[in-house]
Amino acid sequence: MEKCRGRGLGGGHLISHAIQQDTIMQCANNTSDLFKQPESSHLGDCPICCSPLPIDGSGSNIMSCCSKFVCEGCCYANQKREIEERLDPKCPFCRHPVPKYQAESDRNLMKRAKTNDPVAQGRMGSKCHREGDYKGAFECWTKAVELGSVQAHYQLSIMYQLGEGVKRDKKKEVHHLEQAAIAGHAAARFNLGCTEYKKSNIERAVRHFVIAAKLGDDKSLEAIELFYQNGMIRFGDLAATRRAHQASVDATKTPQREEAVANRLLIRRVEREREDVVAEVAALIEREAGKAGMNTDLIADVVANRLLTRKVERERRVHLLILLMLLILLPFVLYNMLYSFA
């Protein structure tokens, strides 16, 4: 621009140079922000135990009353305390009574959405999307983005990618992916890496995958390992990424969360065993009915009647036992009454 000024060129030419220079500086700043390693994921920390939340969202619950992401460990510890002390279920964060029905939870969500809560607006968008209302989902997620929701950026990128309720737009898709990635959204960062890889921008793709892997994303770590197998990165970079990935995963583990996971797995195993027993009994009934040439419904009714008969017999035995005890105690009661009157 100095050379053009020295040549005596017009002001319009100088303004165009200034605009180009500002554009270059803005792109450089955006690039530096885009490839900066976030301090944490977009979910942040649990508001109770202050430990990082798992990036996939599987180890946390959204409270409809306060829109807080509370980790599974804190929820489990709160439930244990309520059961031991025989308390009514309440939110572990704000202590609001837990909704007993889905309709009550939906009302809480609507109240939070009306107060411009970004999480509630995002959940409203997800609800509309599940129901097939793509226009409503787009409006809710757009408003959530304006309120600062990172997840809504990612959801809008998916809408622009698939063309759900909007025209497919690659630029807008990448824009929302970049905004989500800058805020620590690992899945958005992984998608950006895939986009750059399809464009043959291997260096940019590797940088995206490394950042996501350091946040704890498993898919990004697998991509880095594939790059190493193909000789695209050095072993030192792979080792450093592995260490950072493991550190992020370990940071999300606490004794309470481990106990909650073990309890959840135990419940699932018991449910599976119960389902297996029910299926085995049903197969047995069908097989025996086939041998006897009878209808399976009739066999099921017979089994139900037998179970009911056994229950009635047990209750009758209990009643007889109680009556017998009363007959045994009656003489002593009468004797004491007569003695006291005498």
mmCIF file of C-alpha atoms in Angstrom:
data_model
loop_
_atom_site.group_PDB
_atom_site.id
_atom_site.type_symbol
_atom_site.label_atom_id
_atom_site.label_comp_id
_atom_site.label_asym_id
_atom_site.label_seq_id
_atom_site.Cartn_x
_atom_site.Cartn_y
_atom_site.Cartn_z
ATOM 1 C CA MET A 1 0.000 0.000 0.000
ATOM 2 C CA GLU A 2 2.950 2.343 0.693
ATOM 3 C CA LYS A 3 4.235 1.690 -2.825
ATOM 4 C CA CYS A 4 0.852 2.608 -4.299
ATOM 5 C CA ARG A 5 0.787 5.820 -2.223
ATOM 6 C CA GLY A 6 4.235 6.700 -3.470
ATOM 7 C CA ARG A 7 3.104 6.194 -7.058
ATOM 8 C CA GLY A 8 0.291 8.684 -6.491
ATOM 9 C CA LEU A 9 -2.567 6.229 -7.102
ATOM 10 C CA GLY A 10 -6.122 7.231 -6.197
ATOM 11 C CA GLY A 11 -7.828 6.883 -2.847
ATOM 12 C CA GLY A 12 -10.164 4.138 -4.091
ATOM 13 C CA HIS A 13 -7.188 1.943 -4.916
ATOM 14 C CA LEU A 14 -5.746 2.520 -1.453
ATOM 15 C CA ILE A 15 -9.088 1.679 0.181
ATOM 16 C CA SER A 16 -9.238 -1.630 -1.695
ATOM 17 C CA HIS A 17 -5.735 -2.451 -0.410
ATOM 18 C CA ALA A 18 -6.834 -1.623 3.144
ATOM 19 C CA ILE A 19 -9.881 -3.868 2.854
ATOM 20 C CA GLN A 20 -7.738 -6.729 1.549
ATOM 21 C CA GLN A 21 -5.266 -6.264 4.396
ATOM 22 C CA ASP A 22 -8.065 -6.239 7.004
ATOM 23 C CA THR A 23 -9.509 -9.398 5.440
ATOM 24 C CA ILE A 24 -6.129 -11.120 5.598
ATOM 25 C CA MET A 25 -5.683 -10.107 9.259
ATOM 26 C CA GLN A 26 -9.199 -11.298 10.103
ATOM 27 C CA CYS A 27 -8.605 -14.678 8.432
ATOM 28 C CA ALA A 28 -5.335 -15.032 10.311
ATOM 29 C CA ASN A 29 -7.080 -14.316 13.620
ATOM 30 C CA ASN A 30 -9.854 -16.778 12.803
ATOM 31 C CA THR A 31 -7.289 -19.428 11.906
ATOM 32 C CA SER A 32 -5.391 -18.869 15.162
ATOM 33 C CA ASP A 33 -8.626 -19.182 17.153
ATOM 34 C CA LEU A 34 -9.721 -22.225 15.185
ATOM 35 C CA PHE A 35 -6.557 -24.213 15.849
ATOM 36 C CA LYS A 36 -6.185 -23.188 19.478
ATOM 37 C CA GLN A 37 -6.505 -26.071 21.926
ATOM 38 C CA PRO A 38 -9.613 -25.483 24.116
ATOM 39 C CA GLU A 39 -9.125 -25.683 27.859
ATOM 40 C CA SER A 40 -12.103 -28.043 28.196
ATOM 41 C CA SER A 41 -14.961 -29.500 26.211
ATOM 42 C CA HIS A 42 -18.129 -27.549 25.498
ATOM 43 C CA LEU A 43 -19.885 -29.393 28.347
ATOM 44 C CA GLY A 44 -17.447 -28.101 30.953
ATOM 45 C CA ASP A 45 -17.428 -29.469 34.508
ATOM 46 C CA CYS A 46 -20.108 -30.960 36.722
ATOM 47 C CA PRO A 47 -21.515 -28.108 38.869
ATOM 48 C CA ILE A 48 -21.466 -30.314 41.991
ATOM 49 C CA CYS A 49 -18.202 -32.295 41.987
ATOM 50 C CA CYS A 50 -16.409 -29.873 39.581
ATOM 51 C CA SER A 51 -14.901 -32.763 37.587
ATOM 52 C CA PRO A 52 -14.923 -32.623 33.761
ATOM 53 C CA LEU A 53 -17.981 -34.170 32.141
ATOM 54 C CA PRO A 54 -17.540 -36.929 29.512
ATOM 55 C CA ILE A 55 -17.578 -35.394 26.037
ATOM 56 C CA ASP A 56 -20.119 -37.866 24.634
ATOM 57 C CA GLY A 57 -22.753 -36.820 27.162
ATOM 58 C CA SER A 58 -23.436 -40.422 28.219
ATOM 59 C CA GLY A 59 -22.195 -39.896 31.763
ATOM 60 C CA SER A 60 -24.337 -36.860 32.569
ATOM 61 C CA ASN A 61 -28.001 -35.970 32.978
ATOM 62 C CA ILE A 62 -29.772 -32.733 32.055
ATOM 63 C CA MET A 63 -31.987 -31.446 34.842
ATOM 64 C CA SER A 64 -35.242 -30.107 33.387
ATOM 65 C CA CYS A 65 -35.761 -27.806 36.366
ATOM 66 C CA CYS A 66 -32.474 -25.874 36.136
ATOM 67 C CA SER A 67 -30.971 -27.011 32.787
ATOM 68 C CA LYS A 68 -27.762 -28.096 34.510
ATOM 69 C CA PHE A 69 -25.606 -30.972 33.300
ATOM 70 C CA VAL A 70 -24.986 -33.105 36.398
ATOM 71 C CA CYS A 71 -22.667 -36.104 36.199
ATOM 72 C CA GLU A 72 -23.936 -39.631 36.714
ATOM 73 C CA GLY A 73 -21.903 -40.046 39.884
ATOM 74 C CA CYS A 74 -23.490 -37.083 41.659
ATOM 75 C CA CYS A 75 -26.962 -38.178 40.576
ATOM 76 C CA TYR A 76 -26.323 -41.689 41.895
ATOM 77 C CA ALA A 77 -24.938 -40.406 45.208
ATOM 78 C CA ASN A 78 -27.988 -38.169 45.617
ATOM 79 C CA GLN A 79 -30.341 -41.082 44.920
ATOM 80 C CA LYS A 80 -28.549 -43.290 47.459
ATOM 81 C CA ARG A 81 -28.846 -40.612 50.133
ATOM 82 C CA GLU A 82 -32.544 -40.099 49.406
ATOM 83 C CA ILE A 83 -33.233 -43.840 49.625
ATOM 84 C CA GLU A 84 -31.290 -44.261 52.872
ATOM 85 C CA GLU A 85 -32.956 -41.238 54.506
ATOM 86 C CA ARG A 86 -36.355 -41.941 52.906
ATOM 87 C CA LEU A 87 -36.546 -38.539 51.239
ATOM 88 C CA ASP A 88 -38.548 -37.458 48.231
ATOM 89 C CA PRO A 89 -36.546 -37.356 44.976
ATOM 90 C CA LYS A 90 -35.132 -33.905 44.243
ATOM 91 C CA CYS A 91 -32.713 -32.352 41.793
ATOM 92 C CA PRO A 92 -29.145 -32.824 43.076
ATOM 93 C CA PHE A 93 -28.289 -29.225 42.131
ATOM 94 C CA CYS A 94 -31.260 -26.918 42.776
ATOM 95 C CA ARG A 95 -33.255 -29.298 45.057
ATOM 96 C CA HIS A 96 -36.397 -28.881 42.975
ATOM 97 C CA PRO A 97 -38.734 -31.918 43.209
ATOM 98 C CA VAL A 98 -38.077 -34.407 40.428
ATOM 99 C CA PRO A 99 -40.978 -34.557 37.931
ATOM 100 C CA LYS A 100 -43.064 -37.687 38.345
ATOM 101 C CA TYR A 101 -44.502 -37.577 34.840
ATOM 102 C CA GLN A 102 -43.199 -36.600 31.415
ATOM 103 C CA ALA A 103 -45.819 -33.864 31.116
ATOM 104 C CA GLU A 104 -44.411 -32.154 34.203
ATOM 105 C CA SER A 105 -40.901 -32.365 32.777
ATOM 106 C CA ASP A 106 -42.145 -30.825 29.525
ATOM 107 C CA ARG A 107 -43.717 -27.949 31.459
ATOM 108 C CA ASN A 108 -40.411 -27.284 33.206
ATOM 109 C CA LEU A 109 -38.689 -27.281 29.831
ATOM 110 C CA MET A 110 -41.185 -24.772 28.429
ATOM 111 C CA LYS A 111 -40.674 -22.484 31.434
ATOM 112 C CA ARG A 112 -36.913 -22.558 30.996
ATOM 113 C CA ALA A 113 -37.231 -21.913 27.261
ATOM 114 C CA LYS A 114 -39.415 -18.856 27.874
ATOM 115 C CA THR A 115 -36.674 -17.397 30.085
ATOM 116 C CA ASN A 116 -34.239 -17.599 27.127
ATOM 117 C CA ASP A 117 -32.285 -20.497 28.550
ATOM 118 C CA PRO A 118 -29.923 -21.708 25.782
ATOM 119 C CA VAL A 119 -29.951 -25.326 26.962
ATOM 120 C CA ALA A 120 -33.750 -25.392 27.112
ATOM 121 C CA GLN A 121 -33.979 -23.802 23.659
ATOM 122 C CA GLY A 122 -31.625 -26.469 22.328
ATOM 123 C CA ARG A 123 -33.706 -29.244 23.880
ATOM 124 C CA MET A 124 -36.854 -27.735 22.379
ATOM 125 C CA GLY A 125 -35.116 -27.879 19.007
ATOM 126 C CA SER A 126 -34.228 -31.529 19.528
ATOM 127 C CA LYS A 127 -37.835 -32.274 20.496
ATOM 128 C CA CYS A 128 -39.126 -30.623 17.310
ATOM 129 C CA HIS A 129 -36.531 -32.484 15.244
ATOM 130 C CA ARG A 130 -37.588 -35.853 16.663
ATOM 131 C CA GLU A 131 -41.187 -35.047 15.800
ATOM 132 C CA GLY A 132 -40.242 -34.166 12.204
ATOM 133 C CA ASP A 133 -40.797 -30.421 12.644
ATOM 134 C CA TYR A 134 -37.572 -29.285 10.972
ATOM 135 C CA LYS A 135 -38.710 -25.676 10.671
ATOM 136 C CA GLY A 136 -39.415 -25.477 14.390
ATOM 137 C CA ALA A 137 -36.099 -27.176 15.151
ATOM 138 C CA PHE A 138 -34.245 -24.681 12.970
ATOM 139 C CA GLU A 139 -35.909 -21.739 14.713
ATOM 140 C CA CYS A 140 -35.195 -23.094 18.200
ATOM 141 C CA TRP A 141 -31.567 -23.936 17.419
ATOM 142 C CA THR A 142 -31.029 -20.557 15.745
ATOM 143 C CA LYS A 143 -32.310 -18.813 18.868
ATOM 144 C CA ALA A 144 -30.167 -21.106 21.039
ATOM 145 C CA VAL A 145 -27.112 -20.113 18.993
ATOM 146 C CA GLU A 146 -27.908 -16.446 19.600
ATOM 147 C CA LEU A 147 -28.096 -17.231 23.326
ATOM 148 C CA GLY A 148 -24.681 -18.927 23.242
ATOM 149 C CA SER A 149 -25.427 -22.641 22.838
ATOM 150 C CA VAL A 150 -22.492 -24.580 21.408
ATOM 151 C CA GLN A 151 -24.507 -27.746 20.805
ATOM 152 C CA ALA A 152 -26.993 -25.744 18.703
ATOM 153 C CA HIS A 153 -24.129 -24.723 16.384
ATOM 154 C CA TYR A 154 -23.373 -28.393 15.837
ATOM 155 C CA GLN A 155 -27.034 -29.268 15.247
ATOM 156 C CA LEU A 156 -27.393 -26.486 12.666
ATOM 157 C CA SER A 157 -24.308 -27.763 10.854
ATOM 158 C CA ILE A 158 -25.974 -31.166 10.561
ATOM 159 C CA MET A 159 -29.140 -29.541 9.193
ATOM 160 C CA TYR A 160 -27.147 -27.671 6.533
ATOM 161 C CA GLN A 161 -25.253 -30.849 5.712
ATOM 162 C CA LEU A 162 -28.373 -33.012 5.245
ATOM 163 C CA GLY A 163 -30.672 -30.286 3.977
ATOM 164 C CA GLU A 164 -33.297 -30.871 6.675
ATOM 165 C CA GLY A 165 -35.717 -27.940 6.526
ATOM 166 C CA VAL A 166 -33.068 -25.771 4.818
ATOM 167 C CA LYS A 167 -31.099 -25.808 1.599
ATOM 168 C CA ARG A 168 -27.792 -27.598 1.706
ATOM 169 C CA ASP A 169 -25.074 -25.039 2.271
ATOM 170 C CA LYS A 170 -21.482 -26.153 2.748
ATOM 171 C CA LYS A 171 -20.257 -22.716 3.816
ATOM 172 C CA LYS A 172 -22.842 -22.394 6.570
ATOM 173 C CA GLU A 173 -22.191 -25.960 7.629
ATOM 174 C CA VAL A 174 -18.476 -25.291 8.004
ATOM 175 C CA HIS A 175 -19.168 -21.970 9.748
ATOM 176 C CA HIS A 176 -21.269 -23.626 12.470
ATOM 177 C CA LEU A 177 -18.766 -26.467 12.774
ATOM 178 C CA GLU A 178 -15.955 -23.985 13.302
ATOM 179 C CA GLN A 179 -17.885 -22.041 15.943
ATOM 180 C CA ALA A 180 -18.679 -25.249 17.811
ATOM 181 C CA ALA A 181 -15.117 -26.536 17.472
ATOM 182 C CA ILE A 182 -13.632 -23.316 18.844
ATOM 183 C CA ALA A 183 -15.841 -23.723 21.929
ATOM 184 C CA GLY A 184 -14.574 -27.278 22.522
ATOM 185 C CA HIS A 185 -17.114 -29.472 20.690
ATOM 186 C CA ALA A 186 -15.123 -32.626 19.862
ATOM 187 C CA ALA A 187 -17.633 -34.057 17.366
ATOM 188 C CA ALA A 188 -17.679 -30.787 15.419
ATOM 189 C CA ARG A 189 -13.873 -30.800 15.404
ATOM 190 C CA PHE A 190 -13.861 -34.366 14.074
ATOM 191 C CA ASN A 191 -16.250 -33.387 11.271
ATOM 192 C CA LEU A 192 -13.998 -30.484 10.359
ATOM 193 C CA GLY A 193 -11.067 -32.878 10.156
ATOM 194 C CA CYS A 194 -13.031 -35.133 7.819
ATOM 195 C CA THR A 195 -13.970 -32.132 5.671
ATOM 196 C CA GLU A 196 -10.351 -31.026 5.358
ATOM 197 C CA TYR A 197 -9.250 -34.572 4.585
ATOM 198 C CA LYS A 198 -11.744 -34.781 1.718
ATOM 199 C CA LYS A 199 -10.229 -31.566 0.362
ATOM 200 C CA SER A 200 -6.757 -33.187 0.589
ATOM 201 C CA ASN A 201 -5.722 -30.642 3.244
ATOM 202 C CA ILE A 202 -3.893 -33.283 5.249
ATOM 203 C CA GLU A 203 -2.055 -30.868 7.534
ATOM 204 C CA ARG A 204 -5.230 -29.054 8.592
ATOM 205 C CA ALA A 205 -7.067 -32.372 9.000
ATOM 206 C CA VAL A 206 -4.333 -33.713 11.289
ATOM 207 C CA ARG A 207 -4.455 -30.557 13.419
ATOM 208 C CA HIS A 208 -8.204 -30.903 13.846
ATOM 209 C CA PHE A 209 -7.953 -34.575 14.772
ATOM 210 C CA VAL A 210 -5.170 -33.909 17.268
ATOM 211 C CA ILE A 211 -7.162 -31.192 19.036
ATOM 212 C CA ALA A 212 -10.256 -33.423 19.229
ATOM 213 C CA ALA A 213 -8.229 -36.408 20.426
ATOM 214 C CA LYS A 214 -6.694 -34.315 23.202
ATOM 215 C CA LEU A 215 -10.221 -33.502 24.349
ATOM 216 C CA GLY A 216 -10.832 -37.237 24.727
ATOM 217 C CA ASP A 217 -12.468 -38.105 21.376
ATOM 218 C CA ASP A 218 -11.862 -41.771 20.487
ATOM 219 C CA LYS A 219 -12.631 -41.456 16.769
ATOM 220 C CA SER A 220 -10.094 -38.671 16.338
ATOM 221 C CA LEU A 221 -7.435 -40.757 18.093
ATOM 222 C CA GLU A 222 -8.175 -43.639 15.706
ATOM 223 C CA ALA A 223 -7.753 -41.242 12.771
ATOM 224 C CA ILE A 224 -4.376 -40.093 14.136
ATOM 225 C CA GLU A 225 -3.243 -43.703 14.455
ATOM 226 C CA LEU A 226 -4.238 -44.338 10.839
ATOM 227 C CA PHE A 227 -2.244 -41.282 9.768
ATOM 228 C CA TYR A 228 0.770 -42.658 11.638
ATOM 229 C CA GLN A 229 0.392 -46.072 9.986
ATOM 230 C CA ASN A 230 0.435 -44.362 6.612
ATOM 231 C CA GLY A 231 3.541 -42.382 7.526
ATOM 232 C CA MET A 232 1.842 -38.985 7.611
ATOM 233 C CA ILE A 233 2.837 -38.063 11.191
ATOM 234 C CA ARG A 234 5.722 -38.875 13.483
ATOM 235 C CA PHE A 235 5.616 -41.308 16.382
ATOM 236 C CA GLY A 236 6.378 -38.512 18.848
ATOM 237 C CA ASP A 237 3.231 -36.646 17.799
ATOM 238 C CA LEU A 238 1.197 -39.842 18.098
ATOM 239 C CA ALA A 239 2.585 -40.584 21.563
ATOM 240 C CA ALA A 240 1.899 -37.041 22.787
ATOM 241 C CA THR A 241 -1.661 -37.222 21.469
ATOM 242 C CA ARG A 242 -2.217 -40.567 23.171
ATOM 243 C CA ARG A 243 -1.003 -39.210 26.513
ATOM 244 C CA ALA A 244 -3.214 -36.125 26.260
ATOM 245 C CA HIS A 245 -6.206 -38.246 25.246
ATOM 246 C CA GLN A 246 -5.738 -40.612 28.192
ATOM 247 C CA ALA A 247 -5.313 -37.676 30.577
ATOM 248 C CA SER A 248 -8.620 -36.185 29.405
ATOM 249 C CA VAL A 249 -10.405 -39.517 29.795
ATOM 250 C CA ASP A 250 -8.923 -40.096 33.270
ATOM 251 C CA ALA A 251 -9.982 -36.606 34.361
ATOM 252 C CA THR A 252 -13.636 -37.559 33.822
ATOM 253 C CA LYS A 253 -13.390 -40.584 36.157
ATOM 254 C CA THR A 254 -14.296 -40.362 39.834
ATOM 255 C CA PRO A 255 -15.108 -43.055 42.436
ATOM 256 C CA GLN A 256 -18.764 -41.991 42.488
ATOM 257 C CA ARG A 257 -19.016 -42.229 38.705
ATOM 258 C CA GLU A 258 -17.371 -45.642 38.668
ATOM 259 C CA GLU A 259 -19.853 -46.847 41.293
ATOM 260 C CA ALA A 260 -22.744 -45.423 39.276
ATOM 261 C CA VAL A 261 -21.555 -47.176 36.109
ATOM 262 C CA ALA A 262 -21.188 -50.480 37.978
ATOM 263 C CA ASN A 263 -24.707 -50.134 39.379
ATOM 264 C CA ARG A 264 -26.109 -49.327 35.927
ATOM 265 C CA LEU A 265 -24.409 -52.372 34.418
ATOM 266 C CA LEU A 266 -25.748 -54.541 37.252
ATOM 267 C CA ILE A 267 -29.294 -53.329 36.624
ATOM 268 C CA ARG A 268 -28.952 -54.056 32.920
ATOM 269 C CA ARG A 269 -27.650 -57.555 33.622
ATOM 270 C CA VAL A 270 -30.561 -58.301 35.967
ATOM 271 C CA GLU A 271 -33.029 -57.020 33.376
ATOM 272 C CA ARG A 272 -31.444 -59.165 30.673
ATOM 273 C CA GLU A 273 -31.567 -62.233 32.925
ATOM 274 C CA ARG A 274 -35.234 -61.566 33.700
ATOM 275 C CA GLU A 275 -35.993 -61.204 30.000
ATOM 276 C CA ASP A 276 -34.167 -64.480 29.317
ATOM 277 C CA VAL A 277 -36.229 -66.260 31.991
ATOM 278 C CA VAL A 278 -39.472 -64.889 30.590
ATOM 279 C CA ALA A 279 -38.482 -65.956 27.081
ATOM 280 C CA GLU A 280 -37.508 -69.414 28.330
ATOM 281 C CA VAL A 281 -40.848 -69.847 30.132
ATOM 282 C CA ALA A 282 -42.733 -68.687 27.035
ATOM 283 C CA ALA A 283 -40.818 -71.157 24.867
ATOM 284 C CA LEU A 284 -41.519 -73.935 27.373
ATOM 285 C CA ILE A 285 -45.254 -73.159 27.365
ATOM 286 C CA GLU A 286 -45.337 -73.120 23.575
ATOM 287 C CA ARG A 287 -43.423 -76.407 23.369
ATOM 288 C CA GLU A 288 -45.628 -78.177 25.913
ATOM 289 C CA ALA A 289 -48.732 -76.813 24.233
ATOM 290 C CA GLY A 290 -47.528 -78.163 20.919
ATOM 291 C CA LYS A 291 -46.995 -81.607 22.410
ATOM 292 C CA ALA A 292 -50.456 -81.645 23.972
ATOM 293 C CA GLY A 293 -52.098 -80.134 20.903
ATOM 294 C CA MET A 294 -53.457 -77.222 22.937
ATOM 295 C CA ASN A 295 -53.553 -73.499 22.395
ATOM 296 C CA THR A 296 -50.704 -71.493 23.965
ATOM 297 C CA ASP A 297 -53.175 -68.957 25.385
ATOM 298 C CA LEU A 298 -55.023 -71.790 27.128
ATOM 299 C CA ILE A 299 -51.778 -73.099 28.614
ATOM 300 C CA ALA A 300 -50.886 -69.602 29.786
ATOM 301 C CA ASP A 301 -54.294 -69.275 31.454
ATOM 302 C CA VAL A 302 -53.805 -72.606 33.179
ATOM 303 C CA VAL A 303 -50.395 -71.530 34.482
ATOM 304 C CA ALA A 304 -51.825 -68.203 35.680
ATOM 305 C CA ASN A 305 -54.694 -69.989 37.458
ATOM 306 C CA ARG A 306 -52.251 -72.339 39.162
ATOM 307 C CA LEU A 307 -50.143 -69.434 40.367
ATOM 308 C CA LEU A 308 -53.247 -67.656 41.624
ATOM 309 C CA THR A 309 -54.407 -70.816 43.393
ATOM 310 C CA ARG A 310 -51.044 -71.184 45.118
ATOM 311 C CA LYS A 311 -51.219 -67.576 46.250
ATOM 312 C CA VAL A 312 -54.704 -68.072 47.691
ATOM 313 C CA GLU A 313 -53.552 -71.234 49.477
ATOM 314 C CA ARG A 314 -50.602 -69.408 51.025
ATOM 315 C CA GLU A 315 -52.874 -66.608 52.251
ATOM 316 C CA ARG A 316 -55.316 -69.165 53.664
ATOM 317 C CA ARG A 317 -52.521 -70.911 55.551
ATOM 318 C CA VAL A 318 -51.443 -67.600 57.054
ATOM 319 C CA HIS A 319 -54.998 -66.865 58.162
ATOM 320 C CA LEU A 320 -55.346 -70.298 59.744
ATOM 321 C CA LEU A 321 -52.058 -69.837 61.586
ATOM 322 C CA ILE A 322 -53.205 -66.493 62.960
ATOM 323 C CA LEU A 323 -56.535 -68.011 64.067
ATOM 324 C CA LEU A 324 -54.733 -70.883 65.773
ATOM 325 C CA MET A 325 -52.518 -68.469 67.693
ATOM 326 C CA LEU A 326 -55.570 -66.532 68.827
ATOM 327 C CA LEU A 327 -57.256 -69.717 70.056
ATOM 328 C CA ILE A 328 -54.137 -70.633 72.005
ATOM 329 C CA LEU A 329 -53.843 -67.195 73.598
ATOM 330 C CA LEU A 330 -57.569 -66.815 74.347
ATOM 331 C CA PRO A 331 -57.634 -68.914 77.601
ATOM 332 C CA PHE A 332 -54.730 -66.969 79.050
ATOM 333 C CA VAL A 333 -56.430 -63.678 78.224
ATOM 334 C CA LEU A 334 -59.683 -64.796 79.845
ATOM 335 C CA TYR A 335 -57.863 -66.060 82.944
ATOM 336 C CA ASN A 336 -56.053 -62.740 83.381
ATOM 337 C CA MET A 337 -59.327 -60.846 82.980
ATOM 338 C CA LEU A 338 -61.099 -62.979 85.627
ATOM 339 C CA TYR A 339 -58.141 -62.743 88.008
ATOM 340 C CA SER A 340 -58.041 -58.972 87.715
ATOM 341 C CA PHE A 341 -61.793 -58.692 88.489
ATOM 342 C CA ALA A 342 -61.412 -60.968 91.498
#
